[in-house]
Amino acid sequence: MNLEGKAAVVTGASRGIGRAIALELARRGARVVVNYHSNEAAAAAVVAAIEAAGGEAVAVQADVGDFSQAAALIKTALKRFGRLDILVNNAGTTRDQLLMLMKETDWDTVLRVNLKSVFNCCKAAARPMVRQRQGRIINITSVSGIAGQAGQTNYAASKAGIIGFTKSLAKELGSRNITVNCIAPGFIPTDLTADLPAELKEQIIAATPLGRIGKPEEVAYAVAFLASDEAAFITGEVLTVDGGLVM
Ligand code: NAP
């Protein structure tokens, strides 16, 4: 799983799972664009950690839910590295609420940041990858998009949408040697899950055959595999990294 010479964009790479993915891709030799939305200092720290380990990275601000900002992000990566081999659509957010209480803005924000961002970035990345006759697109979905979760109609819909999008794009781009896959993490401790009620966390652990929560690095290892040459014959797949929660 050597990624030397590859150029990668990881959206939402300043914190949590995206941070772990950026570090892991860089550790395996990829040059990485560390995208962030507002947390410039956190993104700079990820770049510094990659550089300290002898790698190459650059932080690029963009709201990937915005069509033109996502296009500019991909353009910046192409300008900096001259190619784009790996796109990881990881940026995501939650606005959890029961449907009866959910505001329209809670729905719109989550669908925009989680799902429209995937359309935006893939749309910008597809043409250069087709020209290269090579590419890896990895979209981070969630077990909520597979099994559903009360209080997450917006989030689960966005994540299920990513799965349908991924399978469709895999069919469109397969003949050009571009693979498109999803990773569906289970419960991973990050800022995103910090406010979940303690009882819910305990319920999730109790329902997980491996009896524990996951680590951001464990998601990152799966991303590195799907990004590698060794995963060349895998496309349209949803790989759950959840300790067996939704098997
Ligand atoms: P997190 O710790 O909250 O980090 C979110 C990241 O996304 C940050 O880097 C943030 O940037 C970035 N971001 C948010 N909105 C953005 C936007 N509009 N444009 C660009 N970047 C944006 O979340 P996480 O837990 O690592 O989650 C990462 C992904 O894994 C998400 O897609 C999430 O749905 C998925 N996931 C997480 C879990 C879990 O248990 N944690 C489980 C399943 C799936 P700033 O730092 O600049 O704000």
Tab-separated table of C-alpha atoms and ligand atoms in Angstrom:
chain	number	residue	atom	x	y	z
A	1	MET	CA	0.000	0.000	0.000
A	2	ASN	CA	2.689	2.425	-1.102
A	3	LEU	CA	1.252	5.790	-2.201
A	4	GLU	CA	4.510	7.451	-3.267
A	5	GLY	CA	4.074	9.852	-6.178
A	6	LYS	CA	0.306	10.127	-5.667
A	7	ALA	CA	-1.476	13.402	-5.061
A	8	ALA	CA	-4.480	13.450	-2.718
A	9	VAL	CA	-7.206	15.820	-1.587
A	10	VAL	CA	-8.864	15.090	1.765
A	11	THR	CA	-11.871	17.278	2.562
A	12	GLY	CA	-12.428	18.191	6.202
A	13	ALA	CA	-8.902	17.118	7.101
A	14	SER	CA	-8.274	19.571	9.937
A	15	ARG	CA	-9.863	17.407	12.632
A	16	GLY	CA	-11.122	13.948	13.536
A	17	ILE	CA	-11.280	11.215	10.917
A	18	GLY	CA	-10.136	13.479	8.047
A	19	ARG	CA	-7.021	14.434	9.994
A	20	ALA	CA	-6.175	10.758	10.535
A	21	ILE	CA	-6.740	10.050	6.824
A	22	ALA	CA	-4.443	12.915	5.738
A	23	LEU	CA	-1.702	11.719	8.105
A	24	GLU	CA	-2.012	8.104	6.958
A	25	LEU	CA	-1.970	8.908	3.219
A	26	ALA	CA	1.088	11.124	3.777
A	27	ARG	CA	2.793	8.420	5.855
A	28	ARG	CA	2.461	6.139	2.846
A	29	GLY	CA	4.073	8.741	0.569
A	30	ALA	CA	1.163	10.740	-0.893
A	31	ARG	CA	1.298	14.520	-1.203
A	32	VAL	CA	-1.828	15.820	0.495
A	33	VAL	CA	-4.129	18.826	0.267
A	34	VAL	CA	-5.522	19.305	3.779
A	35	ASN	CA	-8.894	20.984	3.247
A	36	TYR	CA	-10.642	22.777	6.099
A	37	HIS	CA	-13.625	25.054	6.506
A	38	SER	CA	-12.904	27.443	9.369
A	39	ASN	CA	-10.281	25.920	11.662
A	40	GLU	CA	-7.108	27.251	10.048
A	41	ALA	CA	-4.878	26.533	13.059
A	42	ALA	CA	-5.930	22.873	13.195
A	43	ALA	CA	-5.267	22.459	9.452
A	44	ALA	CA	-1.858	24.120	9.829
A	45	ALA	CA	-1.047	21.660	12.633
A	46	VAL	CA	-1.867	18.703	10.352
A	47	VAL	CA	0.403	20.128	7.627
A	48	ALA	CA	3.165	20.692	10.203
A	49	ALA	CA	2.851	17.083	11.453
A	50	ILE	CA	3.107	15.744	7.882
A	51	GLU	CA	6.124	17.950	7.110
A	52	ALA	CA	7.822	16.992	10.381
A	53	ALA	CA	7.577	13.349	9.282
A	54	GLY	CA	9.216	14.213	5.931
A	55	GLY	CA	6.020	14.433	3.871
A	56	GLU	CA	4.473	17.141	1.693
A	57	ALA	CA	1.134	18.837	2.388
A	58	VAL	CA	-0.676	22.119	1.988
A	59	ALA	CA	-3.720	23.495	3.814
A	60	VAL	CA	-6.485	24.873	1.589
A	61	GLN	CA	-9.597	26.604	2.913
A	62	ALA	CA	-12.876	25.857	1.111
A	63	ASP	CA	-16.501	25.292	2.000
A	64	VAL	CA	-16.976	22.147	-0.055
A	65	GLY	CA	-20.757	22.534	0.110
A	66	ASP	CA	-20.295	25.500	-2.226
A	67	PHE	CA	-19.943	24.500	-5.889
A	68	SER	CA	-17.372	27.116	-6.918
A	69	GLN	CA	-15.278	26.774	-3.728
A	70	ALA	CA	-15.095	22.993	-4.223
A	71	ALA	CA	-14.010	23.528	-7.847
A	72	ALA	CA	-11.333	25.989	-6.682
A	73	LEU	CA	-10.090	23.443	-4.125
A	74	ILE	CA	-9.557	20.777	-6.789
A	75	LYS	CA	-7.970	23.350	-9.117
A	76	THR	CA	-5.520	24.367	-6.386
A	77	ALA	CA	-4.532	20.723	-5.868
A	78	LEU	CA	-3.942	20.232	-9.603
A	79	LYS	CA	-1.882	23.415	-9.777
A	80	ARG	CA	0.224	22.466	-6.771
A	81	PHE	CA	0.825	18.771	-7.570
A	82	GLY	CA	0.199	18.621	-11.343
A	83	ARG	CA	-2.195	15.680	-10.921
A	84	LEU	CA	-4.926	14.260	-8.700
A	85	ASP	CA	-4.914	10.553	-7.887
A	86	ILE	CA	-6.959	10.331	-4.698
A	87	LEU	CA	-10.048	12.283	-3.606
A	88	VAL	CA	-11.409	11.559	-0.137
A	89	ASN	CA	-14.782	13.193	0.479
A	90	ASN	CA	-14.767	13.241	4.264
A	91	ALA	CA	-16.148	16.663	5.311
A	92	GLY	CA	-19.350	16.248	7.261
A	93	THR	CA	-21.599	17.684	9.907
A	94	THR	CA	-24.667	16.850	12.001
A	95	ARG	CA	-27.766	18.724	13.160
A	96	ASP	CA	-29.435	15.901	15.108
A	97	GLN	CA	-33.089	16.335	15.982
A	98	LEU	CA	-36.310	14.312	15.862
A	99	LEU	CA	-38.120	14.965	12.589
A	100	MET	CA	-41.065	16.596	14.379
A	101	LEU	CA	-38.685	19.213	15.812
A	102	MET	CA	-36.206	19.480	12.950
A	103	LYS	CA	-35.889	22.877	11.328
A	104	GLU	CA	-35.706	23.240	7.571
A	105	THR	CA	-32.225	24.764	7.970
A	106	ASP	CA	-31.077	21.635	9.868
A	107	TRP	CA	-32.068	19.546	6.859
A	108	ASP	CA	-30.600	21.927	4.274
A	109	THR	CA	-27.247	22.386	6.056
A	110	VAL	CA	-26.620	18.667	6.521
A	111	LEU	CA	-27.600	17.756	2.955
A	112	ARG	CA	-25.438	20.562	1.604
A	113	VAL	CA	-22.290	19.842	3.643
A	114	ASN	CA	-22.517	16.040	3.536
A	115	LEU	CA	-24.020	15.205	0.127
A	116	LYS	CA	-23.830	18.190	-2.216
A	117	SER	CA	-20.133	18.499	-1.307
A	118	VAL	CA	-19.557	15.005	-2.706
A	119	PHE	CA	-21.229	16.004	-5.988
A	120	ASN	CA	-19.248	19.270	-6.050
A	121	CYS	CA	-15.822	17.710	-5.491
A	122	CYS	CA	-16.397	14.667	-7.722
A	123	LYS	CA	-17.663	16.897	-10.526
A	124	ALA	CA	-14.437	18.933	-10.372
A	125	ALA	CA	-12.154	15.885	-9.998
A	126	ALA	CA	-13.711	13.560	-12.581
A	127	ARG	CA	-12.363	15.254	-15.726
A	128	PRO	CA	-8.700	15.394	-14.637
A	129	MET	CA	-8.910	11.789	-13.396
A	130	VAL	CA	-10.456	10.680	-16.712
A	131	ARG	CA	-7.606	12.420	-18.553
A	132	GLN	CA	-5.096	10.559	-16.366
A	133	ARG	CA	-6.972	7.280	-16.940
A	134	GLN	CA	-6.503	6.697	-13.233
A	135	GLY	CA	-8.150	7.727	-9.988
A	136	ARG	CA	-9.461	6.745	-6.612
A	137	ILE	CA	-12.527	8.387	-5.079
A	138	ILE	CA	-13.388	7.421	-1.511
A	139	ASN	CA	-16.542	8.807	0.060
A	140	ILE	CA	-17.076	8.676	3.807
A	141	THR	CA	-20.629	7.594	4.530
A	142	SER	CA	-21.851	6.189	7.876
A	143	VAL	CA	-23.566	3.204	9.437
A	144	SER	CA	-26.481	5.639	9.978
A	145	GLY	CA	-26.929	5.730	6.198
A	146	ILE	CA	-27.214	1.927	6.161
A	147	ALA	CA	-29.199	1.149	9.311
A	148	GLY	CA	-30.828	4.527	10.131
A	149	GLN	CA	-30.696	6.299	13.465
A	150	ALA	CA	-33.505	8.065	15.346
A	151	GLY	CA	-32.784	11.790	15.449
A	152	GLN	CA	-30.755	11.633	12.240
A	153	THR	CA	-33.234	11.672	9.348
A	154	ASN	CA	-31.202	14.455	7.719
A	155	TYR	CA	-27.797	12.869	8.385
A	156	ALA	CA	-28.899	9.316	7.459
A	157	ALA	CA	-30.508	10.591	4.233
A	158	SER	CA	-27.299	12.418	3.286
A	159	LYS	CA	-25.182	9.336	4.018
A	160	ALA	CA	-27.536	6.930	2.192
A	161	GLY	CA	-27.443	9.408	-0.704
A	162	ILE	CA	-23.651	9.120	-0.773
A	163	ILE	CA	-23.963	5.337	-1.204
A	164	GLY	CA	-26.288	5.640	-4.220
A	165	PHE	CA	-24.087	8.377	-5.671
A	166	THR	CA	-20.960	6.229	-5.218
A	167	LYS	CA	-22.411	3.172	-6.961
A	168	SER	CA	-23.686	5.284	-9.875
A	169	LEU	CA	-20.380	7.110	-10.343
A	170	ALA	CA	-18.477	3.802	-10.078
A	171	LYS	CA	-20.513	2.589	-13.084
A	172	GLU	CA	-19.837	5.822	-15.004
A	173	LEU	CA	-16.075	5.943	-14.425
A	174	GLY	CA	-15.094	2.263	-14.275
A	175	SER	CA	-14.060	2.104	-17.926
A	176	ARG	CA	-11.582	4.927	-17.257
A	177	ASN	CA	-9.745	3.002	-14.521
A	178	ILE	CA	-11.255	5.144	-11.763
A	179	THR	CA	-12.661	3.400	-8.711
A	180	VAL	CA	-15.337	4.950	-6.490
A	181	ASN	CA	-15.984	3.427	-3.080
A	182	CYS	CA	-17.477	4.262	0.310
A	183	ILE	CA	-16.298	3.697	3.825
A	184	ALA	CA	-18.988	3.540	6.494
A	185	PRO	CA	-17.483	4.132	9.932
A	186	GLY	CA	-19.258	3.094	13.089
A	187	PHE	CA	-18.886	5.110	16.259
A	188	ILE	CA	-15.559	7.004	16.319
A	189	PRO	CA	-14.757	9.523	19.080
A	190	THR	CA	-14.308	12.962	17.452
A	191	ASP	CA	-15.749	16.457	17.941
A	192	LEU	CA	-18.733	15.310	15.838
A	193	THR	CA	-19.754	12.632	18.341
A	194	ALA	CA	-18.610	14.403	21.537
A	195	ASP	CA	-22.144	15.560	22.407
A	196	LEU	CA	-23.933	12.223	21.887
A	197	PRO	CA	-25.672	11.086	25.083
A	198	ALA	CA	-23.590	8.675	27.201
A	199	GLU	CA	-26.438	6.079	27.175
A	200	LEU	CA	-26.451	6.037	23.365
A	201	LYS	CA	-22.675	5.459	23.306
A	202	GLU	CA	-23.084	2.583	25.774
A	203	GLN	CA	-25.907	1.082	23.670
A	204	ILE	CA	-23.720	1.259	20.566
A	205	ILE	CA	-20.793	-0.449	22.313
A	206	ALA	CA	-23.130	-3.147	23.672
A	207	ALA	CA	-24.434	-3.821	20.133
A	208	THR	CA	-20.925	-3.973	18.640
A	209	PRO	CA	-19.513	-7.525	18.390
A	210	LEU	CA	-15.966	-6.222	18.934
A	211	GLY	CA	-17.233	-4.556	22.132
A	212	ARG	CA	-15.568	-1.184	21.715
A	213	ILE	CA	-15.633	2.040	19.758
A	214	GLY	CA	-13.284	2.601	16.817
A	215	LYS	CA	-10.303	4.887	16.370
A	216	PRO	CA	-9.928	7.508	13.609
A	217	GLU	CA	-6.751	5.686	12.492
A	218	GLU	CA	-8.750	2.493	11.886
A	219	VAL	CA	-10.880	4.355	9.338
A	220	ALA	CA	-7.724	5.861	7.821
A	221	TYR	CA	-6.134	2.430	7.250
A	222	ALA	CA	-9.197	1.353	5.247
A	223	VAL	CA	-9.019	4.556	3.181
A	224	ALA	CA	-5.311	3.930	2.464
A	225	PHE	CA	-6.176	0.434	1.245
A	226	LEU	CA	-8.933	1.623	-1.110
A	227	ALA	CA	-6.584	4.368	-2.364
A	228	SER	CA	-3.799	1.902	-3.123
A	229	ASP	CA	-2.926	0.076	-6.354
A	230	GLU	CA	-3.714	-3.168	-4.511
A	231	ALA	CA	-7.434	-2.221	-4.419
A	232	ALA	CA	-7.595	-1.780	-8.219
A	233	PHE	CA	-10.416	-4.322	-8.734
A	234	ILE	CA	-12.743	-2.970	-6.025
A	235	THR	CA	-15.361	-0.395	-7.003
A	236	GLY	CA	-18.903	0.581	-5.997
A	237	GLU	CA	-18.284	-1.049	-2.630
A	238	VAL	CA	-19.310	0.048	0.878
A	239	LEU	CA	-16.707	-1.038	3.405
A	240	THR	CA	-18.005	-0.804	6.963
A	241	VAL	CA	-15.393	-0.061	9.636
A	242	ASP	CA	-17.670	-0.505	12.616
A	243	GLY	CA	-16.581	-3.476	14.717
A	244	GLY	CA	-19.413	-5.509	13.191
A	245	LEU	CA	-22.243	-3.176	14.314
A	246	VAL	CA	-24.405	-3.317	11.157
A	247	MET	CA	-23.354	-6.598	9.537
B	1	NAP	P1	-15.341	16.328	12.921
B	1	NAP	O1	-14.340	15.881	13.927
B	1	NAP	O2	-16.476	17.185	13.325
B	1	NAP	O3	-14.534	17.045	11.723
B	1	NAP	C1	-15.256	17.576	10.652
B	1	NAP	C2	-14.289	18.069	9.596
B	1	NAP	O4	-15.057	18.516	8.465
B	1	NAP	C3	-13.466	19.263	10.061
B	1	NAP	O5	-12.177	19.157	9.497
B	1	NAP	C4	-14.216	20.461	9.482
B	1	NAP	O6	-13.377	21.589	9.202
B	1	NAP	C5	-14.701	19.857	8.178
B	1	NAP	N1	-15.850	20.546	7.592
B	1	NAP	C6	-17.081	20.735	8.131
B	1	NAP	N2	-17.854	21.415	7.261
B	1	NAP	C7	-17.096	21.667	6.167
B	1	NAP	C8	-17.324	22.330	4.949
B	1	NAP	N3	-18.506	22.897	4.660
B	1	NAP	N4	-16.302	22.411	4.050
B	1	NAP	C9	-15.092	21.851	4.324
B	1	NAP	N5	-14.831	21.194	5.453
B	1	NAP	C10	-15.821	21.107	6.367
B	1	NAP	O7	-16.017	15.052	12.200
B	1	NAP	P2	-15.537	13.512	12.071
B	1	NAP	O8	-16.178	12.736	13.155
B	1	NAP	O9	-14.083	13.441	11.886
B	1	NAP	O10	-16.296	13.095	10.734
B	1	NAP	C11	-15.651	12.989	9.478
B	1	NAP	C12	-16.561	12.247	8.517
B	1	NAP	O11	-16.809	10.933	9.023
B	1	NAP	C13	-17.925	12.900	8.333
B	1	NAP	O12	-18.351	12.770	6.994
B	1	NAP	C14	-18.820	12.093	9.237
B	1	NAP	O13	-20.163	12.141	8.848
B	1	NAP	C15	-18.214	10.718	9.073
B	1	NAP	N6	-18.530	9.774	10.147
B	1	NAP	C16	-18.117	10.017	11.430
B	1	NAP	C17	-18.422	9.093	12.428
B	1	NAP	C18	-17.996	9.281	13.850
B	1	NAP	O14	-18.409	8.479	14.699
B	1	NAP	N7	-17.182	10.289	14.170
B	1	NAP	C19	-19.148	7.931	12.111
B	1	NAP	C20	-19.539	7.735	10.808
B	1	NAP	C21	-19.229	8.641	9.818
B	1	NAP	P3	-13.081	22.752	10.325
B	1	NAP	O15	-12.103	22.129	11.306
B	1	NAP	O16	-12.471	23.865	9.557
B	1	NAP	O17	-14.384	23.073	10.966
